[in-house]
């Protein structure tokens, strides 16, 4: 067995070296972007042991810089495999949230084209043009279509292509005003985009349509990163296992979506949960792999079944005895599966407020088929590869640096009003927050942390 493992490891390293050599020979060096992390609080009410319990979870977004236009105007954006369009504010937007962020000015870009419709038709003088409105939680935005050059690495001219995007002209104050990033960069497949001309991967030239995502362990010194144009084996502690994307999920729905057969709770006796039971010989749930989501989400019935089986005590009294949680992902049409196993440290947040399961119900309209979403809860353990050309997603154990990964270090929070300090640092005031019913949704700001938050929003940290 030991010889077999050593041979497999050597074979895997040889393949990685060969791939890197071939990429270098063809001038296709991968483009890697390190991302910053933004944490906020998410408060929820759940039924626990017959009572309503208030729980606190911390959720994260990862963002980096891109350049738009000629010369490039720099924007901070969240890279999101769960959406399919680039969305950034423009100078037409005069809302408070827009003014507090970078705004795209097409008049100073020599390559900008105003687009009338999603078929890439340019705007002619006096013509009407389409707009699109998108809702994000408690907020929404409306934008017009623009076409211009977009670069992942504008300083070196890397990862550049011309795409259509949504230039925001109106948006609500909340939740956008407090965010340290300006927009969203959709990395979904074409079915999630307004049109093919809006899809970055479909338009990207000079690099293969594949990228690797690595989500850092927040307790060690390492960076979350995306790498375009390559499978980054050096970020992985195991070989890549591939899961196919069905053609209709790829072309029509546009999510990076794989099939799942069941969940298993590995206690003293493993308990298989039929969360995907659809009365077929190979039951399948739809699972979207989403770099823009923190939690693991799914249909309410399935999430509640898993949570009741795990039976995590709200006071953390049974934390040490909690079982691992496994999800079986479809790897081929003959019934093969890939096992993704989450330990308690990943699916439970433990802090001074207690313990909260990092699973959350996803309620969708009746017209939308039920689906699961694997966010950072899964992606922190598994590096993922998104291969558009071959319609597949790869999973491999992430190669984290050594460190203590037992507890996410979030302390209990208390809040005292500091209206003057908030406003002095160009942040929403207490009255403004209260009027939007948002006081309980975001991390309290206290004392010197007002200045820390202002530095973070302005990019000084």
Steps between C-alpha positions, in 0.01 A plus 500: 500500500783738590674432168174562312449835675859605431466402133171689469650812656804483267273444197285798597805729539631391160168587336498843669856566378410393146195729492707795625769431238244486217339825617836676508587368153179646357532832684188433709615600844216496755380834633466499878310756709523516879176605667417696815247377753203696635303361796158605620243367744191303411238459773224244475222345705466122502291247689724303736378243753147640474601862553589794275874569523687806369828404336795696366701395196786675327490500121776600260554643155826495305588782264782621278579773247429514128549770238217617273543725196792667321691620694385259772280625782553282808214328685479263795267214420380176658582203277181297495443167323133531597431790261579567137549874446742777591309765699667833594375852581521778241520877531130512407423358844460779754379295796699521822621142465632564149675824596683319780646252247700512178278580200570423136521800268456391139580849371868459591535152351597491134361147460160538673183434298147562631285193425126520442392137534638165616576407137795745503325768289674838553290794615417744220410860577136525600458122539347328800710256701429210732570506872527213748409498870663252739409436866766417760340410832339816637636722220472536125672674212417599143748532217559552129717297265852609412777329300867555579834333567525316832837383639577274796858630509490844334853600605642216289219476243405154622164325489344764277193474283217717369163426661163660557420581863234661716583862584296594807307828484281451811545301820362500853712630785500171685660255495744646245630806684689309770671255264875541428461379142341683208332224302463134411694305241290206386696187409196284430434326170320660206152403620541739796601797284269752333646377169810324368676834455468557876675177601863555593617139461337463159672819382840447666783465249854368536425270794314168527146526638596353836578652839587378848365640828674473839325625816745576780477375855437826694715382792827465308710735288383420148299671228178415325571498127368431152721379216377527141624272223626205705437226753717607796613164638739671740195630689378144554580218740335227289432423132207677333174305478266618226123533508310564174256784435193390304457686172166658594644623831797643309324662205163604644534554873862613491599391851815303570273215603567135578282211613476370857355165610480524880639635825646276771546584868792294632420451867550179694291342225495678162155636410428548128250781442282481190509874437507433123239225482316550169376144446765422236773235502767770543344786703647839422486843657628803314795664678640839396865553597510868593805713586265787585323320788628432851254240621386159388138541395225275373125430498349557843394137549847368419682756717267437794547122465880536510491745791265284708724198441817693593324636813755774569443646847452876496728530808774289333475237775527211250747662260785256563275202425348633177527270195637577155260581217545346155347594165519260206549677166430325168823435307364308199179369343547147634453594864856590604531762774747738661487532879525850645539473878462794740623483858318681780751787491378582148124460529468658847599852601600506865541837668421671831132518396475120475498254213317545170483259208631661180213348302203713401170433318470633147139586421442555129179574305290200398594564138869445578622139543643428847876525524787490745785750524851406614668818622816563702401237757595243236750705298732561795573126517490428127683695232276510194565511127245644257546358149253659255640330191449147637187583703634379835605605850803357677535445874825443691602539862631853547865523603483736799791617708541344841308669780225460756177453305284389791306819574408801289605790726186714506424656836163605632409854401338779692386830361502861614389790282772720351306707249759778485788260448316313226413815304846650545640198318248519213303204635121475546381659822302317767169667410550414134576138580201471730265645238595216267450233773863396459633547853488126568650389169855634510792488736485767772766772480644613832782724620814503288347242267312789332831620360603143416179451302546831319854398402371166377224656291745748349750227421772605744491155660 
